PDB file of N, CA and C in Angstrom:
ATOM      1  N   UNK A   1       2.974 -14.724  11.470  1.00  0.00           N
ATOM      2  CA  UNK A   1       2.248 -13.568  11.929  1.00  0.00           C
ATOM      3  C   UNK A   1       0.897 -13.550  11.217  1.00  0.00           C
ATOM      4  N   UNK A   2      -0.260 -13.264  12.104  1.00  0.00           N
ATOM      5  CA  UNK A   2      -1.302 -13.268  11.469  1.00  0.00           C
ATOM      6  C   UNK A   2      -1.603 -11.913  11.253  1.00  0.00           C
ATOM      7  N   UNK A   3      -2.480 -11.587   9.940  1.00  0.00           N
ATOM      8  CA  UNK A   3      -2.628 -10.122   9.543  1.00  0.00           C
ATOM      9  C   UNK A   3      -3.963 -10.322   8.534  1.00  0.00           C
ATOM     10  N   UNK A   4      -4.777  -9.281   8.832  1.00  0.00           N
ATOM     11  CA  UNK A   4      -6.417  -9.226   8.586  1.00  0.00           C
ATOM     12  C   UNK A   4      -6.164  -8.058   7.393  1.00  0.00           C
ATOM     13  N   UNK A   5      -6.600  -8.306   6.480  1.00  0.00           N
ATOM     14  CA  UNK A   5      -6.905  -6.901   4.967  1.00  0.00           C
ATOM     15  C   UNK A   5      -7.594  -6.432   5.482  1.00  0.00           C
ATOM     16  N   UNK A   6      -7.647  -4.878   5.216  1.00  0.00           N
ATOM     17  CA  UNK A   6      -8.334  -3.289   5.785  1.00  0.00           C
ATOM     18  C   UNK A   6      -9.279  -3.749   4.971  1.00  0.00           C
ATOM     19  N   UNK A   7      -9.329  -3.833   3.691  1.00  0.00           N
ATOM     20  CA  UNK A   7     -10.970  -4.155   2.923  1.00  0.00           C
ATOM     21  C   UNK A   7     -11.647  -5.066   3.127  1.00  0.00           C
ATOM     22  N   UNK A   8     -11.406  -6.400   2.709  1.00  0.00           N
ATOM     23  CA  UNK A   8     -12.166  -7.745   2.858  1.00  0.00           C
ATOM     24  C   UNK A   8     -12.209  -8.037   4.171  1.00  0.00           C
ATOM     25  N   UNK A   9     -11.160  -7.698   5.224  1.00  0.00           N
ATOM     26  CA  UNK A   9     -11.587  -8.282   6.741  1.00  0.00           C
ATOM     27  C   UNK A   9     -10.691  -9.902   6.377  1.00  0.00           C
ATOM     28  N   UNK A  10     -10.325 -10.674   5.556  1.00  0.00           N
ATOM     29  CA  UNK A  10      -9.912 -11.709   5.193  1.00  0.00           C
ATOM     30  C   UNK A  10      -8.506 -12.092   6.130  1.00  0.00           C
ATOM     31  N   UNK A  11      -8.304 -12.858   6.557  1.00  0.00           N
ATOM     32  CA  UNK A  11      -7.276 -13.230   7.783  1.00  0.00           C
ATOM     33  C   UNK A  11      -6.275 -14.248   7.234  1.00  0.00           C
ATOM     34  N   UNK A  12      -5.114 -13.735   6.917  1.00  0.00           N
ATOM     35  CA  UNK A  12      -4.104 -14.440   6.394  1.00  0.00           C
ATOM     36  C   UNK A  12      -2.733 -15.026   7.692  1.00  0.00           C
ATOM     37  N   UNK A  13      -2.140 -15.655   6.768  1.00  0.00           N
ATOM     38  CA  UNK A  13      -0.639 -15.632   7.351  1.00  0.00           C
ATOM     39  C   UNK A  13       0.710 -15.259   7.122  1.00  0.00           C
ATOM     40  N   UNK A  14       1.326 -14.507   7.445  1.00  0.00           N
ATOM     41  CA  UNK A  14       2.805 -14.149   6.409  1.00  0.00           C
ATOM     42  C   UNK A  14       4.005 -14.702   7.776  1.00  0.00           C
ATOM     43  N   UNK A  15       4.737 -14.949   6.784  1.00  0.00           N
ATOM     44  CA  UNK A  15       6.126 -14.999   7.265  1.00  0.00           C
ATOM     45  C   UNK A  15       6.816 -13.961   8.279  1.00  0.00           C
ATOM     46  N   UNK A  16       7.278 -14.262  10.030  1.00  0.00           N
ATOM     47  CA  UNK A  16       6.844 -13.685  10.592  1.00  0.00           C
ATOM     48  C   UNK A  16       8.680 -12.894  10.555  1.00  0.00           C
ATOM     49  N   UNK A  17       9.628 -13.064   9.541  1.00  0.00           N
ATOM     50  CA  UNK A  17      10.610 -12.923   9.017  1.00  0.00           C
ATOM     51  C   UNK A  17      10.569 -12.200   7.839  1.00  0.00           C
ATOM     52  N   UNK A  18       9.233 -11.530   7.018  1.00  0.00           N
ATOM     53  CA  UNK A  18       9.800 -11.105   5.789  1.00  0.00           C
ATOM     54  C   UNK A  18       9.606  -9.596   5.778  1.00  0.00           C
ATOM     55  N   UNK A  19       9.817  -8.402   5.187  1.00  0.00           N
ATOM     56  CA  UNK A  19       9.731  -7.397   5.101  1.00  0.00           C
ATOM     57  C   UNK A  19       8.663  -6.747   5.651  1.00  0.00           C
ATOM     58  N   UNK A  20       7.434  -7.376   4.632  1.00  0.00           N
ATOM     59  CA  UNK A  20       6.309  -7.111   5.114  1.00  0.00           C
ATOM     60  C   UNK A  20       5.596  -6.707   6.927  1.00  0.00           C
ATOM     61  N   UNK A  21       6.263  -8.096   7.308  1.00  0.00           N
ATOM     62  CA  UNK A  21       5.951  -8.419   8.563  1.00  0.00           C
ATOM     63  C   UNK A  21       6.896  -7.458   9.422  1.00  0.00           C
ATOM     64  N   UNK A  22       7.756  -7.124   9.181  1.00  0.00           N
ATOM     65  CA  UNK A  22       8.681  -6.318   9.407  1.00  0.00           C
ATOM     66  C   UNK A  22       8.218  -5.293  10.247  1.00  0.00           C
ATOM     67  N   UNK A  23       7.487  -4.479   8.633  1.00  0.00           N
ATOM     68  CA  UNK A  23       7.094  -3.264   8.554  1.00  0.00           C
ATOM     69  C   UNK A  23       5.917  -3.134   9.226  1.00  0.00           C
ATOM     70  N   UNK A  24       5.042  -3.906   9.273  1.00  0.00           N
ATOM     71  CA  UNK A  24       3.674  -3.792  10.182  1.00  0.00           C
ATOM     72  C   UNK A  24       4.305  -3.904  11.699  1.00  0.00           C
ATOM     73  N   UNK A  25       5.075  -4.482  11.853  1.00  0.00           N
ATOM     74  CA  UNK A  25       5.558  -4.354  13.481  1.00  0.00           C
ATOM     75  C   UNK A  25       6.122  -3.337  14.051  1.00  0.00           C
ATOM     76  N   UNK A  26       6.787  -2.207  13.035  1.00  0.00           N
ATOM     77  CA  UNK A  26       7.859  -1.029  13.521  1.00  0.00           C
ATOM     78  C   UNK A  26       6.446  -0.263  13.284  1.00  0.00           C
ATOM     79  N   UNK A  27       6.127   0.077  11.967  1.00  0.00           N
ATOM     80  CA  UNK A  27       5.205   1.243  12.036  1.00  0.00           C
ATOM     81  C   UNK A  27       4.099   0.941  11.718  1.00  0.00           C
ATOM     82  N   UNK A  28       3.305   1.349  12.776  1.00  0.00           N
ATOM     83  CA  UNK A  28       1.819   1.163  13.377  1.00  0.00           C
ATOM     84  C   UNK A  28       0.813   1.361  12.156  1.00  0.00           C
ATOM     85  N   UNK A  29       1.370   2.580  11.138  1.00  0.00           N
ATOM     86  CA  UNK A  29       0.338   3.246  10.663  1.00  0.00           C
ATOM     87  C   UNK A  29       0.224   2.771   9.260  1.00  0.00           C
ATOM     88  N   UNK A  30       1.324   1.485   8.566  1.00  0.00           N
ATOM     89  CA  UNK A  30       1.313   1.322   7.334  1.00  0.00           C
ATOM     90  C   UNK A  30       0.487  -0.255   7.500  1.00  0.00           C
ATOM     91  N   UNK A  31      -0.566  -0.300   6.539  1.00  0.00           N
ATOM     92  CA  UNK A  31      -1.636  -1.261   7.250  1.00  0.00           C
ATOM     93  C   UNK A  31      -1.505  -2.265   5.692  1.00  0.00           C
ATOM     94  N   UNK A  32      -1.575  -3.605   5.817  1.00  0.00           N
ATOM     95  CA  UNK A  32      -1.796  -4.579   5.406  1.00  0.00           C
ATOM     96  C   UNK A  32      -3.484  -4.608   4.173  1.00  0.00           C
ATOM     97  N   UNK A  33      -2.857  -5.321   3.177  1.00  0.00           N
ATOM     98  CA  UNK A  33      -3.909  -5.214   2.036  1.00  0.00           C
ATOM     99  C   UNK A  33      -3.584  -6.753   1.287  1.00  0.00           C
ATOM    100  N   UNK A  34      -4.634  -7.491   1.374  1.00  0.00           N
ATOM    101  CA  UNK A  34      -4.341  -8.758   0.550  1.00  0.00           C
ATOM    102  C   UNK A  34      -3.946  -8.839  -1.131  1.00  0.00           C
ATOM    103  N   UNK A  35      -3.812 -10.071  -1.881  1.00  0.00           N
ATOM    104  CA  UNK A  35      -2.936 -10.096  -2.835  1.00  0.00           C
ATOM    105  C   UNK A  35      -4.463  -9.758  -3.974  1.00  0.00           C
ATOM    106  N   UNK A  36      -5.630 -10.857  -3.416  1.00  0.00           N
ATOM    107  CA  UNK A  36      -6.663 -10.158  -4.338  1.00  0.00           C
ATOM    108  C   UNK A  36      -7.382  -8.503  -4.575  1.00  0.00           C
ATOM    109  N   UNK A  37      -6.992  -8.017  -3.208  1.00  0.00           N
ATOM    110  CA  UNK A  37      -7.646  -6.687  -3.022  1.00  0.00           C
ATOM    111  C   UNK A  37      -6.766  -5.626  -4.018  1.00  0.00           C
ATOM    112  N   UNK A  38      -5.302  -6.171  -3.694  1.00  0.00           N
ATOM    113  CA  UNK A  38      -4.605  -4.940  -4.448  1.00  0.00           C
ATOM    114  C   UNK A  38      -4.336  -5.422  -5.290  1.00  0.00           C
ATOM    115  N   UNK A  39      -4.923  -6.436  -6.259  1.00  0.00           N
ATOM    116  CA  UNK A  39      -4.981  -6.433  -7.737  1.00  0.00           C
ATOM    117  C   UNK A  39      -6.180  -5.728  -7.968  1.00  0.00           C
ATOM    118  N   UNK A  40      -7.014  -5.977  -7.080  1.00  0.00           N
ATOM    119  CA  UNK A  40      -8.283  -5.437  -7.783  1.00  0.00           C
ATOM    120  C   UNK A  40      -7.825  -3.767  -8.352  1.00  0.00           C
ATOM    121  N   UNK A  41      -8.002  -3.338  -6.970  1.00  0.00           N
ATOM    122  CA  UNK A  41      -7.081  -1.843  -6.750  1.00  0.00           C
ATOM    123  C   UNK A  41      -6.380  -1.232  -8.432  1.00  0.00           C
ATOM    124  N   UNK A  42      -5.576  -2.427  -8.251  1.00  0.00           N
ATOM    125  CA  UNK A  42      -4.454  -1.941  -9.477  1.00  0.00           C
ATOM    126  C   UNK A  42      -5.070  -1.866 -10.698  1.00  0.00           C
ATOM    127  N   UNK A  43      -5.903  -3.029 -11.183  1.00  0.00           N
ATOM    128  CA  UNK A  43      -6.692  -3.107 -12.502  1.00  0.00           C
ATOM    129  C   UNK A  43      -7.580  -2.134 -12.261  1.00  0.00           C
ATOM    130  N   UNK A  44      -8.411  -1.809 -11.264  1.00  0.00           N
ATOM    131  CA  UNK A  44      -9.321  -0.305 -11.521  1.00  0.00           C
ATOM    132  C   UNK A  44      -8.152   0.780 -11.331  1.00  0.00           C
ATOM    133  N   UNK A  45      -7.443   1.105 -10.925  1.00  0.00           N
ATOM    134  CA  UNK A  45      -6.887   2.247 -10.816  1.00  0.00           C
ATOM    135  C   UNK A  45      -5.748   2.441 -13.077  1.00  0.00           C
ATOM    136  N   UNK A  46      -5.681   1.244 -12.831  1.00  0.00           N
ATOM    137  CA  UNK A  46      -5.011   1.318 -14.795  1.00  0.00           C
ATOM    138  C   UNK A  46      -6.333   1.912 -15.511  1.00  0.00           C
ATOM    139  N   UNK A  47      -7.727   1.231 -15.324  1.00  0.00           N
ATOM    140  CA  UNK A  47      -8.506   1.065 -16.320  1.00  0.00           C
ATOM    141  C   UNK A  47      -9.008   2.943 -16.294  1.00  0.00           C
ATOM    142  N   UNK A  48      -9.200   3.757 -14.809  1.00  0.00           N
ATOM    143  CA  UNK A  48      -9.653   5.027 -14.780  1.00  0.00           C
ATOM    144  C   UNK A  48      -8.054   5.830 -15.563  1.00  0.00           C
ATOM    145  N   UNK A  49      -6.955   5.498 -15.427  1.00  0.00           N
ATOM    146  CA  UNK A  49      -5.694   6.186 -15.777  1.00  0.00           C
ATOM    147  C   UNK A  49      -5.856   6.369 -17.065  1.00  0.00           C
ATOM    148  N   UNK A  50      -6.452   5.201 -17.634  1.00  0.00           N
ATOM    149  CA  UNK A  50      -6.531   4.746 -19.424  1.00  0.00           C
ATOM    150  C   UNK A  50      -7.520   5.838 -19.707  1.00  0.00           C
ATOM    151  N   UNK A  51      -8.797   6.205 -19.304  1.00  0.00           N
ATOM    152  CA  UNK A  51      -9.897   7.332 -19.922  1.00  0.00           C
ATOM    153  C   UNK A  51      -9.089   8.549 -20.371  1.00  0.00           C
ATOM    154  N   UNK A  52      -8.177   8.978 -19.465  1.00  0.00           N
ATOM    155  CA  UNK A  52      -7.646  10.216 -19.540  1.00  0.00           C
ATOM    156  C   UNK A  52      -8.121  11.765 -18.380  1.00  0.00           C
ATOM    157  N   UNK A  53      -9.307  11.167 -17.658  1.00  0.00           N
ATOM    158  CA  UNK A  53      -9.850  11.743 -16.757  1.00  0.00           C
ATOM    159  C   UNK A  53      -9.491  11.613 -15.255  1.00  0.00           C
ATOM    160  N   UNK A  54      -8.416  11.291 -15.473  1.00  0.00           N
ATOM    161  CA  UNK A  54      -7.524  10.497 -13.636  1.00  0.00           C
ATOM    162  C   UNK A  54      -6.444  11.363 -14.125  1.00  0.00           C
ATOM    163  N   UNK A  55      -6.635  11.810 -12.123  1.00  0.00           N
ATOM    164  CA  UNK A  55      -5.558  12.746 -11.841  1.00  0.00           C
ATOM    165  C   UNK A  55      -4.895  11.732 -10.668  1.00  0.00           C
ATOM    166  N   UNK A  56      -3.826  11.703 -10.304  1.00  0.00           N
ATOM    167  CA  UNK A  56      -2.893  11.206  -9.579  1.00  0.00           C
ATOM    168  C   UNK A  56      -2.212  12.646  -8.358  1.00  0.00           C
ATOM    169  N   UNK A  57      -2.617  12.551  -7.536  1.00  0.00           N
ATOM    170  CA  UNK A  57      -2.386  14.184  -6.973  1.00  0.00           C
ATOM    171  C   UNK A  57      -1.214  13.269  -5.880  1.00  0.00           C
ATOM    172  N   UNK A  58      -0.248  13.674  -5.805  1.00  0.00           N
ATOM    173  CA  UNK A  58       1.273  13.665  -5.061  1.00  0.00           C
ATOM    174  C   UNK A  58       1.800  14.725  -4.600  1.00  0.00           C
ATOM    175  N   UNK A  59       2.246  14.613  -3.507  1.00  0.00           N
ATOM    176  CA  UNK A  59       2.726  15.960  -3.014  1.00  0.00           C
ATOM    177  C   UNK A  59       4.148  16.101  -3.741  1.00  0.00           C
ATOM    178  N   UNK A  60       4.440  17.094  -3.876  1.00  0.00           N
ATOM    179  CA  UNK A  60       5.814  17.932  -4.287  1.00  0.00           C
ATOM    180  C   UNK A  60       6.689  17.866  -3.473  1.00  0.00           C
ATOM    181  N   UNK A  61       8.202  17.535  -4.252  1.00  0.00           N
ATOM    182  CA  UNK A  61       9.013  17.097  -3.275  1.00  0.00           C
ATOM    183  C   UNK A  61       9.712  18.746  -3.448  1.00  0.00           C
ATOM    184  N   UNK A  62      10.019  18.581  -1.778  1.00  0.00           N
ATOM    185  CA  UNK A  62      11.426  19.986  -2.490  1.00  0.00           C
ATOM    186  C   UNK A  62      12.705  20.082  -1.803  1.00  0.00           C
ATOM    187  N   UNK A  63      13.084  20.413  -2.958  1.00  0.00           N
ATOM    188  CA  UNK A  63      14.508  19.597  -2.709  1.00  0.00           C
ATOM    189  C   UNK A  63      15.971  20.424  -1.803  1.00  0.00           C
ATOM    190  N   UNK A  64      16.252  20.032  -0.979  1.00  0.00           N
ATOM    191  CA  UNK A  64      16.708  20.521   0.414  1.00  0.00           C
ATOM    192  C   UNK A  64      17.853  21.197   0.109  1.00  0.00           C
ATOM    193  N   UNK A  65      18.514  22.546   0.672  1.00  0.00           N
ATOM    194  CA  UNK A  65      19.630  22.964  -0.067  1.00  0.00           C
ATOM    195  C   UNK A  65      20.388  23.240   1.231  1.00  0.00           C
ATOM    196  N   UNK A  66      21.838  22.468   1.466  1.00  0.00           N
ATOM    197  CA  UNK A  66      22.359  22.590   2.473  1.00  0.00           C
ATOM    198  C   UNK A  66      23.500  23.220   2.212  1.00  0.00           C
TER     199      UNK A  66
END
């Protein structure tokens, strides 16, 4: 399966059998990111966490009472 990174535009190939590939085929809306992009990602997102000035905003789970 061929699959293009949302950032770089860079055009790869994955295994048209593995999870990944899976998941881009059922749901439309969870989009593909290469192996250099989301390191990059990850090392800036550690290095702003490390200042102490990064907020991480997540929605609240709540928890269902049946």
């Amino acid at each position: 399966m061929k699959v293009q990174c949302v950032i770089c535009d860079k055009i790869e190939a994955i295994d048209n059998e593995s999870y990944e590939a899976k998941r881009l085929r059922n749901r439309p809306i969870h989009t593909y990111m290469c192996v250099e992009c989301n390191d990059r990602i990850t090392t800036k997102t550690n290095e702003r966490a490390a200042t102490g000035n990064f907020k991480l905003y997540r929605s609240k789970q709540e928890e269902e009472e049946w």
